[in-house]
mmCIF file with all atom_site columns, C-alpha atoms in Angstrom:
data_model
loop_
_atom_site.group_PDB
_atom_site.id
_atom_site.type_symbol
_atom_site.label_atom_id
_atom_site.label_alt_id
_atom_site.label_comp_id
_atom_site.label_asym_id
_atom_site.label_entity_id
_atom_site.label_seq_id
_atom_site.pdbx_PDB_ins_code
_atom_site.Cartn_x
_atom_site.Cartn_y
_atom_site.Cartn_z
_atom_site.occupancy
_atom_site.B_iso_or_equiv
_atom_site.pdbx_formal_charge
_atom_site.auth_seq_id
_atom_site.auth_comp_id
_atom_site.auth_asym_id
_atom_site.auth_atom_id
_atom_site.pdbx_PDB_model_num
ATOM 1   C CA . UNK A 1 1   ? 164.699 143.283 81.317  1.00 55.00 ? 5   UNK A CA 1
ATOM 2   C CA . UNK A 1 2   ? 167.552 144.946 83.185  1.00 60.00 ? 6   UNK A CA 1
ATOM 3   C CA . UNK A 1 3   ? 168.202 147.328 80.283  1.00 61.00 ? 7   UNK A CA 1
ATOM 4   C CA . UNK A 1 4   ? 164.532 148.050 79.665  1.00 56.00 ? 8   UNK A CA 1
ATOM 5   C CA . UNK A 1 5   ? 163.838 151.745 80.384  1.00 55.00 ? 9   UNK A CA 1
ATOM 6   C CA . UNK A 1 6   ? 160.194 150.939 81.288  1.00 53.00 ? 10  UNK A CA 1
ATOM 7   C CA . UNK A 1 7   ? 161.300 149.610 84.671  1.00 55.00 ? 11  UNK A CA 1
ATOM 8   C CA . UNK A 1 8   ? 161.777 152.836 86.572  1.00 61.00 ? 12  UNK A CA 1
ATOM 9   C CA . UNK A 1 9   ? 161.964 153.190 90.298  1.00 73.00 ? 13  UNK A CA 1
ATOM 10  C CA . UNK A 1 10  ? 159.642 154.645 92.910  1.00 79.00 ? 14  UNK A CA 1
ATOM 11  C CA . UNK A 1 11  ? 162.367 157.223 93.480  1.00 80.00 ? 15  UNK A CA 1
ATOM 12  C CA . UNK A 1 12  ? 161.883 158.401 89.898  1.00 83.00 ? 16  UNK A CA 1
ATOM 13  C CA . UNK A 1 13  ? 158.124 158.738 90.506  1.00 87.00 ? 17  UNK A CA 1
ATOM 14  C CA . UNK A 1 14  ? 158.610 160.702 93.722  1.00 87.00 ? 18  UNK A CA 1
ATOM 15  C CA . UNK A 1 15  ? 160.923 163.127 91.885  1.00 87.00 ? 19  UNK A CA 1
ATOM 16  C CA . UNK A 1 16  ? 158.804 163.555 88.756  1.00 89.00 ? 20  UNK A CA 1
ATOM 17  C CA . UNK A 1 17  ? 155.190 163.430 89.930  1.00 93.00 ? 21  UNK A CA 1
ATOM 18  C CA . UNK A 1 18  ? 152.823 163.937 92.853  1.00 94.00 ? 22  UNK A CA 1
ATOM 19  C CA . UNK A 1 19  ? 151.915 160.933 95.007  1.00 95.00 ? 23  UNK A CA 1
ATOM 20  C CA . UNK A 1 20  ? 148.164 160.869 95.526  1.00 96.00 ? 24  UNK A CA 1
ATOM 21  C CA . UNK A 1 21  ? 147.571 159.725 99.087  1.00 96.00 ? 25  UNK A CA 1
ATOM 22  C CA . UNK A 1 22  ? 144.152 158.706 100.381 1.00 96.00 ? 26  UNK A CA 1
ATOM 23  C CA . UNK A 1 23  ? 143.836 162.172 101.961 1.00 97.00 ? 27  UNK A CA 1
ATOM 24  C CA . UNK A 1 24  ? 144.508 163.923 98.636  1.00 97.00 ? 28  UNK A CA 1
ATOM 25  C CA . UNK A 1 25  ? 142.442 161.623 96.416  1.00 97.00 ? 29  UNK A CA 1
ATOM 26  C CA . UNK A 1 26  ? 139.901 159.605 98.424  1.00 97.00 ? 30  UNK A CA 1
ATOM 27  C CA . UNK A 1 27  ? 137.701 158.803 95.394  1.00 97.00 ? 31  UNK A CA 1
ATOM 28  C CA . UNK A 1 28  ? 140.680 157.497 93.419  1.00 98.00 ? 32  UNK A CA 1
ATOM 29  C CA . UNK A 1 29  ? 141.645 155.235 96.318  1.00 98.00 ? 33  UNK A CA 1
ATOM 30  C CA . UNK A 1 30  ? 138.048 154.038 96.566  1.00 98.00 ? 34  UNK A CA 1
ATOM 31  C CA . UNK A 1 31  ? 138.177 153.109 92.864  1.00 98.00 ? 35  UNK A CA 1
ATOM 32  C CA . UNK A 1 32  ? 141.550 151.440 93.359  1.00 97.00 ? 36  UNK A CA 1
ATOM 33  C CA . UNK A 1 33  ? 140.276 149.359 96.286  1.00 98.00 ? 37  UNK A CA 1
ATOM 34  C CA . UNK A 1 34  ? 137.223 148.325 94.261  1.00 98.00 ? 38  UNK A CA 1
ATOM 35  C CA . UNK A 1 35  ? 139.386 147.210 91.308  1.00 98.00 ? 39  UNK A CA 1
ATOM 36  C CA . UNK A 1 36  ? 141.806 145.464 93.648  1.00 96.00 ? 40  UNK A CA 1
ATOM 37  C CA . UNK A 1 37  ? 138.935 143.477 95.156  1.00 97.00 ? 41  UNK A CA 1
ATOM 38  C CA . UNK A 1 38  ? 137.263 142.649 91.824  1.00 98.00 ? 42  UNK A CA 1
ATOM 39  C CA . UNK A 1 39  ? 140.521 141.505 90.206  1.00 97.00 ? 43  UNK A CA 1
ATOM 40  C CA . UNK A 1 40  ? 141.841 139.843 93.386  1.00 96.00 ? 44  UNK A CA 1
ATOM 41  C CA . UNK A 1 41  ? 145.053 141.876 93.278  1.00 94.00 ? 45  UNK A CA 1
ATOM 42  C CA . UNK A 1 42  ? 147.303 141.139 96.235  1.00 91.00 ? 46  UNK A CA 1
ATOM 43  C CA . UNK A 1 43  ? 149.636 144.140 95.867  1.00 91.00 ? 47  UNK A CA 1
ATOM 44  C CA . UNK A 1 44  ? 148.808 147.553 97.340  1.00 93.00 ? 48  UNK A CA 1
ATOM 45  C CA . UNK A 1 45  ? 148.330 150.417 94.893  1.00 95.00 ? 49  UNK A CA 1
ATOM 46  C CA . UNK A 1 46  ? 150.184 153.710 95.069  1.00 95.00 ? 50  UNK A CA 1
ATOM 47  C CA . UNK A 1 47  ? 148.878 156.441 92.738  1.00 97.00 ? 51  UNK A CA 1
ATOM 48  C CA . UNK A 1 48  ? 150.893 159.215 91.128  1.00 96.00 ? 52  UNK A CA 1
ATOM 49  C CA . UNK A 1 49  ? 149.868 162.099 88.871  1.00 97.00 ? 53  UNK A CA 1
ATOM 50  C CA . UNK A 1 50  ? 151.917 164.374 86.639  1.00 95.00 ? 54  UNK A CA 1
ATOM 51  C CA . UNK A 1 51  ? 150.951 167.494 84.745  1.00 95.00 ? 55  UNK A CA 1
ATOM 52  C CA . UNK A 1 52  ? 149.924 166.674 81.199  1.00 94.00 ? 56  UNK A CA 1
ATOM 53  C CA . UNK A 1 53  ? 146.773 167.557 79.262  1.00 93.00 ? 57  UNK A CA 1
ATOM 54  C CA . UNK A 1 54  ? 146.950 164.367 77.188  1.00 93.00 ? 58  UNK A CA 1
ATOM 55  C CA . UNK A 1 55  ? 144.983 161.411 78.456  1.00 94.00 ? 59  UNK A CA 1
ATOM 56  C CA . UNK A 1 56  ? 147.369 158.716 79.560  1.00 94.00 ? 60  UNK A CA 1
ATOM 57  C CA . UNK A 1 57  ? 147.862 156.161 82.287  1.00 95.00 ? 61  UNK A CA 1
ATOM 58  C CA . UNK A 1 58  ? 150.552 153.600 82.950  1.00 93.00 ? 62  UNK A CA 1
ATOM 59  C CA . UNK A 1 59  ? 151.793 151.352 85.672  1.00 91.00 ? 63  UNK A CA 1
ATOM 60  C CA . UNK A 1 60  ? 155.057 149.956 86.897  1.00 82.00 ? 64  UNK A CA 1
ATOM 61  C CA . UNK A 1 61  ? 155.311 146.307 87.825  1.00 74.00 ? 65  UNK A CA 1
ATOM 62  C CA . UNK A 1 62  ? 154.819 145.450 91.490  1.00 72.00 ? 66  UNK A CA 1
ATOM 63  C CA . UNK A 1 63  ? 157.786 146.266 93.681  1.00 75.00 ? 67  UNK A CA 1
ATOM 64  C CA . UNK A 1 64  ? 157.735 144.562 97.085  1.00 74.00 ? 68  UNK A CA 1
ATOM 65  C CA . UNK A 1 65  ? 153.972 144.027 96.875  1.00 84.00 ? 69  UNK A CA 1
ATOM 66  C CA . UNK A 1 66  ? 153.260 147.572 95.755  1.00 89.00 ? 70  UNK A CA 1
ATOM 67  C CA . UNK A 1 67  ? 151.883 148.524 92.353  1.00 92.00 ? 71  UNK A CA 1
ATOM 68  C CA . UNK A 1 68  ? 152.436 152.043 91.003  1.00 94.00 ? 72  UNK A CA 1
ATOM 69  C CA . UNK A 1 69  ? 149.735 153.536 88.788  1.00 96.00 ? 73  UNK A CA 1
ATOM 70  C CA . UNK A 1 70  ? 150.574 156.821 87.089  1.00 96.00 ? 74  UNK A CA 1
ATOM 71  C CA . UNK A 1 71  ? 147.900 159.118 85.645  1.00 97.00 ? 75  UNK A CA 1
ATOM 72  C CA . UNK A 1 72  ? 148.100 162.382 83.762  1.00 96.00 ? 76  UNK A CA 1
ATOM 73  C CA . UNK A 1 73  ? 146.317 165.372 85.248  1.00 96.00 ? 77  UNK A CA 1
ATOM 74  C CA . UNK A 1 74  ? 144.182 165.486 82.085  1.00 95.00 ? 78  UNK A CA 1
ATOM 75  C CA . UNK A 1 75  ? 142.713 162.031 82.592  1.00 96.00 ? 79  UNK A CA 1
ATOM 76  C CA . UNK A 1 76  ? 142.252 162.570 86.314  1.00 95.00 ? 80  UNK A CA 1
ATOM 77  C CA . UNK A 1 77  ? 140.332 165.816 85.836  1.00 94.00 ? 81  UNK A CA 1
ATOM 78  C CA . UNK A 1 78  ? 138.169 164.879 82.854  1.00 94.00 ? 82  UNK A CA 1
ATOM 79  C CA . UNK A 1 79  ? 137.193 161.247 83.370  1.00 95.00 ? 83  UNK A CA 1
ATOM 80  C CA . UNK A 1 80  ? 134.229 160.169 85.474  1.00 95.00 ? 84  UNK A CA 1
ATOM 81  C CA . UNK A 1 81  ? 134.449 157.687 88.324  1.00 97.00 ? 85  UNK A CA 1
ATOM 82  C CA . UNK A 1 82  ? 133.358 154.698 86.212  1.00 97.00 ? 86  UNK A CA 1
ATOM 83  C CA . UNK A 1 83  ? 135.686 155.728 83.361  1.00 97.00 ? 87  UNK A CA 1
ATOM 84  C CA . UNK A 1 84  ? 138.579 155.897 85.827  1.00 98.00 ? 88  UNK A CA 1
ATOM 85  C CA . UNK A 1 85  ? 137.584 152.437 87.083  1.00 98.00 ? 89  UNK A CA 1
ATOM 86  C CA . UNK A 1 86  ? 137.988 151.163 83.514  1.00 98.00 ? 90  UNK A CA 1
ATOM 87  C CA . UNK A 1 87  ? 141.401 152.837 83.178  1.00 98.00 ? 91  UNK A CA 1
ATOM 88  C CA . UNK A 1 88  ? 142.687 151.602 86.557  1.00 98.00 ? 92  UNK A CA 1
ATOM 89  C CA . UNK A 1 89  ? 141.365 148.092 85.914  1.00 98.00 ? 93  UNK A CA 1
ATOM 90  C CA . UNK A 1 90  ? 143.120 148.142 82.540  1.00 97.00 ? 94  UNK A CA 1
ATOM 91  C CA . UNK A 1 91  ? 146.442 149.030 84.181  1.00 97.00 ? 95  UNK A CA 1
ATOM 92  C CA . UNK A 1 92  ? 146.017 146.335 86.835  1.00 96.00 ? 96  UNK A CA 1
ATOM 93  C CA . UNK A 1 93  ? 145.213 143.901 84.015  1.00 97.00 ? 97  UNK A CA 1
ATOM 94  C CA . UNK A 1 94  ? 148.678 144.457 82.533  1.00 94.00 ? 98  UNK A CA 1
ATOM 95  C CA . UNK A 1 95  ? 150.155 143.374 85.867  1.00 92.00 ? 99  UNK A CA 1
ATOM 96  C CA . UNK A 1 96  ? 147.866 140.378 86.397  1.00 94.00 ? 100 UNK A CA 1
ATOM 97  C CA . UNK A 1 97  ? 148.586 139.074 82.897  1.00 94.00 ? 101 UNK A CA 1
ATOM 98  C CA . UNK A 1 98  ? 152.328 139.679 83.479  1.00 91.00 ? 102 UNK A CA 1
ATOM 99  C CA . UNK A 1 99  ? 152.690 141.738 80.311  1.00 90.00 ? 103 UNK A CA 1
ATOM 100 C CA . UNK A 1 100 ? 155.851 143.298 81.767  1.00 84.00 ? 104 UNK A CA 1
ATOM 101 C CA . UNK A 1 101 ? 157.614 139.964 81.352  1.00 84.00 ? 105 UNK A CA 1
ATOM 102 C CA . UNK A 1 102 ? 157.674 140.699 77.614  1.00 85.00 ? 106 UNK A CA 1
ATOM 103 C CA . UNK A 1 103 ? 159.241 144.137 77.005  1.00 83.00 ? 107 UNK A CA 1
ATOM 104 C CA . UNK A 1 104 ? 157.981 144.275 73.426  1.00 87.00 ? 108 UNK A CA 1
ATOM 105 C CA . UNK A 1 105 ? 158.754 147.945 72.714  1.00 84.00 ? 109 UNK A CA 1
ATOM 106 C CA . UNK A 1 106 ? 162.290 147.530 74.023  1.00 84.00 ? 110 UNK A CA 1
ATOM 107 C CA . UNK A 1 107 ? 162.832 144.370 71.955  1.00 87.00 ? 111 UNK A CA 1
ATOM 108 C CA . UNK A 1 108 ? 161.531 146.135 68.842  1.00 87.00 ? 112 UNK A CA 1
ATOM 109 C CA . UNK A 1 109 ? 163.727 149.188 69.470  1.00 86.00 ? 113 UNK A CA 1
ATOM 110 C CA . UNK A 1 110 ? 166.888 147.238 70.273  1.00 85.00 ? 114 UNK A CA 1
ATOM 111 C CA . UNK A 1 111 ? 166.348 144.585 67.624  1.00 84.00 ? 115 UNK A CA 1
ATOM 112 C CA . UNK A 1 112 ? 165.267 146.894 64.818  1.00 81.00 ? 116 UNK A CA 1
ATOM 113 C CA . UNK A 1 113 ? 168.148 145.839 62.576  1.00 85.00 ? 117 UNK A CA 1
ATOM 114 C CA . UNK A 1 114 ? 168.218 142.193 63.646  1.00 89.00 ? 118 UNK A CA 1
ATOM 115 C CA . UNK A 1 115 ? 164.591 141.058 63.899  1.00 89.00 ? 119 UNK A CA 1
ATOM 116 C CA . UNK A 1 116 ? 163.067 139.299 60.928  1.00 89.00 ? 120 UNK A CA 1
ATOM 117 C CA . UNK A 1 117 ? 159.957 141.224 59.762  1.00 86.00 ? 121 UNK A CA 1
ATOM 118 C CA . UNK A 1 118 ? 157.704 138.267 60.608  1.00 88.00 ? 122 UNK A CA 1
ATOM 119 C CA . UNK A 1 119 ? 158.939 138.318 64.215  1.00 89.00 ? 123 UNK A CA 1
ATOM 120 C CA . UNK A 1 120 ? 158.426 142.080 64.464  1.00 88.00 ? 124 UNK A CA 1
ATOM 121 C CA . UNK A 1 121 ? 154.861 141.632 63.170  1.00 87.00 ? 125 UNK A CA 1
ATOM 122 C CA . UNK A 1 122 ? 154.221 138.939 65.787  1.00 90.00 ? 126 UNK A CA 1
ATOM 123 C CA . UNK A 1 123 ? 155.485 141.245 68.533  1.00 90.00 ? 127 UNK A CA 1
ATOM 124 C CA . UNK A 1 124 ? 153.200 144.070 67.392  1.00 88.00 ? 128 UNK A CA 1
ATOM 125 C CA . UNK A 1 125 ? 150.269 141.629 67.290  1.00 88.00 ? 129 UNK A CA 1
ATOM 126 C CA . UNK A 1 126 ? 151.132 140.335 70.773  1.00 92.00 ? 130 UNK A CA 1
ATOM 127 C CA . UNK A 1 127 ? 151.178 143.918 72.057  1.00 89.00 ? 131 UNK A CA 1
ATOM 128 C CA . UNK A 1 128 ? 147.742 144.702 70.579  1.00 89.00 ? 132 UNK A CA 1
ATOM 129 C CA . UNK A 1 129 ? 146.318 141.512 72.089  1.00 92.00 ? 133 UNK A CA 1
ATOM 130 C CA . UNK A 1 130 ? 147.842 142.419 75.460  1.00 94.00 ? 134 UNK A CA 1
ATOM 131 C CA . UNK A 1 131 ? 145.976 145.743 75.322  1.00 93.00 ? 135 UNK A CA 1
ATOM 132 C CA . UNK A 1 132 ? 142.694 143.956 74.605  1.00 94.00 ? 136 UNK A CA 1
ATOM 133 C CA . UNK A 1 133 ? 143.303 141.581 77.538  1.00 95.00 ? 137 UNK A CA 1
ATOM 134 C CA . UNK A 1 134 ? 143.900 144.559 79.821  1.00 96.00 ? 138 UNK A CA 1
ATOM 135 C CA . UNK A 1 135 ? 140.691 146.158 78.498  1.00 96.00 ? 139 UNK A CA 1
ATOM 136 C CA . UNK A 1 136 ? 138.780 143.089 79.676  1.00 97.00 ? 140 UNK A CA 1
ATOM 137 C CA . UNK A 1 137 ? 140.121 143.615 83.188  1.00 98.00 ? 141 UNK A CA 1
ATOM 138 C CA . UNK A 1 138 ? 139.031 147.254 82.946  1.00 98.00 ? 142 UNK A CA 1
ATOM 139 C CA . UNK A 1 139 ? 135.545 146.177 81.914  1.00 97.00 ? 143 UNK A CA 1
ATOM 140 C CA . UNK A 1 140 ? 135.309 143.869 84.937  1.00 98.00 ? 144 UNK A CA 1
ATOM 141 C CA . UNK A 1 141 ? 136.087 146.862 87.171  1.00 98.00 ? 145 UNK A CA 1
ATOM 142 C CA . UNK A 1 142 ? 133.690 149.392 85.659  1.00 97.00 ? 146 UNK A CA 1
ATOM 143 C CA . UNK A 1 143 ? 130.972 146.789 84.904  1.00 96.00 ? 147 UNK A CA 1
ATOM 144 C CA . UNK A 1 144 ? 129.571 148.958 82.113  1.00 95.00 ? 148 UNK A CA 1
ATOM 145 C CA . UNK A 1 145 ? 129.987 148.693 78.359  1.00 91.00 ? 149 UNK A CA 1
ATOM 146 C CA . UNK A 1 146 ? 128.798 152.288 78.131  1.00 89.00 ? 150 UNK A CA 1
ATOM 147 C CA . UNK A 1 147 ? 131.471 153.533 80.549  1.00 92.00 ? 151 UNK A CA 1
ATOM 148 C CA . UNK A 1 148 ? 134.130 151.600 78.609  1.00 93.00 ? 152 UNK A CA 1
ATOM 149 C CA . UNK A 1 149 ? 132.856 153.045 75.326  1.00 88.00 ? 153 UNK A CA 1
ATOM 150 C CA . UNK A 1 150 ? 132.844 156.598 76.766  1.00 88.00 ? 154 UNK A CA 1
ATOM 151 C CA . UNK A 1 151 ? 136.427 156.037 77.905  1.00 92.00 ? 155 UNK A CA 1
ATOM 152 C CA . UNK A 1 152 ? 137.478 154.949 74.411  1.00 89.00 ? 156 UNK A CA 1
ATOM 153 C CA . UNK A 1 153 ? 135.517 157.844 72.909  1.00 85.00 ? 157 UNK A CA 1
ATOM 154 C CA . UNK A 1 154 ? 137.391 160.339 75.079  1.00 89.00 ? 158 UNK A CA 1
ATOM 155 C CA . UNK A 1 155 ? 140.742 158.667 74.417  1.00 88.00 ? 159 UNK A CA 1
ATOM 156 C CA . UNK A 1 156 ? 140.257 158.652 70.645  1.00 83.00 ? 160 UNK A CA 1
ATOM 157 C CA . UNK A 1 157 ? 138.570 162.047 70.230  1.00 81.00 ? 161 UNK A CA 1
ATOM 158 C CA . UNK A 1 158 ? 139.940 164.103 73.116  1.00 84.00 ? 162 UNK A CA 1
ATOM 159 C CA . UNK A 1 159 ? 136.439 165.534 73.582  1.00 81.00 ? 163 UNK A CA 1
ATOM 160 C CA . UNK A 1 160 ? 135.157 165.511 77.158  1.00 79.00 ? 164 UNK A CA 1
ATOM 161 C CA . UNK A 1 161 ? 132.660 168.372 77.124  1.00 70.00 ? 165 UNK A CA 1
ATOM 162 C CA . UNK A 1 162 ? 128.986 168.234 76.225  1.00 69.00 ? 166 UNK A CA 1
ATOM 163 C CA . UNK A 1 163 ? 129.741 169.598 72.752  1.00 62.00 ? 167 UNK A CA 1
ATOM 164 C CA . UNK A 1 164 ? 129.186 166.092 71.327  1.00 65.00 ? 168 UNK A CA 1
ATOM 165 C CA . UNK A 1 165 ? 126.377 163.711 72.173  1.00 69.00 ? 169 UNK A CA 1
ATOM 166 C CA . UNK A 1 166 ? 128.038 160.351 72.846  1.00 67.00 ? 170 UNK A CA 1
ATOM 167 C CA . UNK A 1 167 ? 125.844 157.744 71.212  1.00 69.00 ? 171 UNK A CA 1
ATOM 168 C CA . UNK A 1 168 ? 127.316 154.274 71.553  1.00 71.00 ? 172 UNK A CA 1
ATOM 169 C CA . UNK A 1 169 ? 125.801 152.953 68.304  1.00 73.00 ? 173 UNK A CA 1
ATOM 170 C CA . UNK A 1 170 ? 127.137 155.904 66.315  1.00 74.00 ? 174 UNK A CA 1
ATOM 171 C CA . UNK A 1 171 ? 130.584 155.284 67.732  1.00 70.00 ? 175 UNK A CA 1
ATOM 172 C CA . UNK A 1 172 ? 130.395 151.552 66.953  1.00 73.00 ? 176 UNK A CA 1
ATOM 173 C CA . UNK A 1 173 ? 129.412 152.322 63.331  1.00 76.00 ? 177 UNK A CA 1
ATOM 174 C CA . UNK A 1 174 ? 132.977 153.458 62.771  1.00 75.00 ? 178 UNK A CA 1
ATOM 175 C CA . UNK A 1 175 ? 134.130 149.868 63.397  1.00 73.00 ? 179 UNK A CA 1
ATOM 176 C CA . UNK A 1 176 ? 132.045 148.657 60.451  1.00 76.00 ? 180 UNK A CA 1
ATOM 177 C CA . UNK A 1 177 ? 133.629 151.284 58.222  1.00 76.00 ? 181 UNK A CA 1
ATOM 178 C CA . UNK A 1 178 ? 137.072 150.373 59.547  1.00 74.00 ? 182 UNK A CA 1
ATOM 179 C CA . UNK A 1 179 ? 136.518 146.662 58.884  1.00 74.00 ? 183 UNK A CA 1
ATOM 180 C CA . UNK A 1 180 ? 135.547 147.445 55.298  1.00 75.00 ? 184 UNK A CA 1
ATOM 181 C CA . UNK A 1 181 ? 138.694 149.524 54.805  1.00 72.00 ? 185 UNK A CA 1
ATOM 182 C CA . UNK A 1 182 ? 140.927 146.868 56.384  1.00 69.00 ? 186 UNK A CA 1
ATOM 183 C CA . UNK A 1 183 ? 139.547 144.221 54.022  1.00 71.00 ? 187 UNK A CA 1
ATOM 184 C CA . UNK A 1 184 ? 140.364 146.360 50.990  1.00 68.00 ? 188 UNK A CA 1
ATOM 185 C CA . UNK A 1 185 ? 143.351 144.943 49.073  1.00 65.00 ? 189 UNK A CA 1
ATOM 186 C CA . UNK A 1 186 ? 144.796 148.432 48.563  1.00 67.00 ? 190 UNK A CA 1
ATOM 187 C CA . UNK A 1 187 ? 144.793 149.020 52.327  1.00 59.00 ? 191 UNK A CA 1
ATOM 188 C CA . UNK A 1 188 ? 147.886 150.632 53.882  1.00 62.00 ? 192 UNK A CA 1
ATOM 189 C CA . UNK A 1 189 ? 149.725 147.879 55.853  1.00 62.00 ? 193 UNK A CA 1
ATOM 190 C CA . UNK A 1 190 ? 151.117 150.355 58.420  1.00 62.00 ? 194 UNK A CA 1
ATOM 191 C CA . UNK A 1 191 ? 148.237 149.429 60.789  1.00 62.00 ? 195 UNK A CA 1
ATOM 192 C CA . UNK A 1 192 ? 150.028 146.161 61.478  1.00 61.00 ? 196 UNK A CA 1
ATOM 193 C CA . UNK A 1 193 ? 152.828 148.184 63.079  1.00 62.00 ? 197 UNK A CA 1
ATOM 194 C CA . UNK A 1 194 ? 150.537 149.811 65.630  1.00 66.00 ? 198 UNK A CA 1
ATOM 195 C CA . UNK A 1 195 ? 151.126 148.898 69.268  1.00 61.00 ? 199 UNK A CA 1
ATOM 196 C CA . UNK A 1 196 ? 147.508 149.640 70.277  1.00 63.00 ? 200 UNK A CA 1
ATOM 197 C CA . UNK A 1 197 ? 144.333 148.437 68.599  1.00 58.00 ? 201 UNK A CA 1
ATOM 198 C CA . UNK A 1 198 ? 141.897 151.073 67.358  1.00 59.00 ? 202 UNK A CA 1
ATOM 199 C CA . UNK A 1 199 ? 139.871 152.199 70.352  1.00 56.00 ? 203 UNK A CA 1
#
């Protein structure tokens, strides 16, 4: 863990991003307090944002009872309140399930030449399952399958305008097609090396 680059300090955040105080982002803090209450999180949340059009969020493990959630400006500007609740709940979920105790990416990077392929596959699978567990925490916070689906739609397509009509059933149809492809014997096995499940 000590050599894992994921564990960065608050000092790093203060130098590289903007801290979003309650005065600067009251709605975000309202969402954070809601998620904290729903998930019974004991740590306080400190939000940071950095300039990036891509949709991304992450969190650092609690440090002296403070949890740091980092958002890109893209996700902050283009996601609705309930979609942000899903994202923030997801990040808190990683902390509650103690996913940081298993620095999978670091183990895979450092052990690339030493890990048996079966162990690497198990680590990738563990990582995908960790993401699904965190999604469940996000769903508890937003309390809406539709909001969760819209979040995934935006994350996978990048489209946030009204140029597409988001129909949940149409989006879910892709899963049926994907399942059919995955069950095909000629299927490309590279999916097993993905750290995130398909949205």
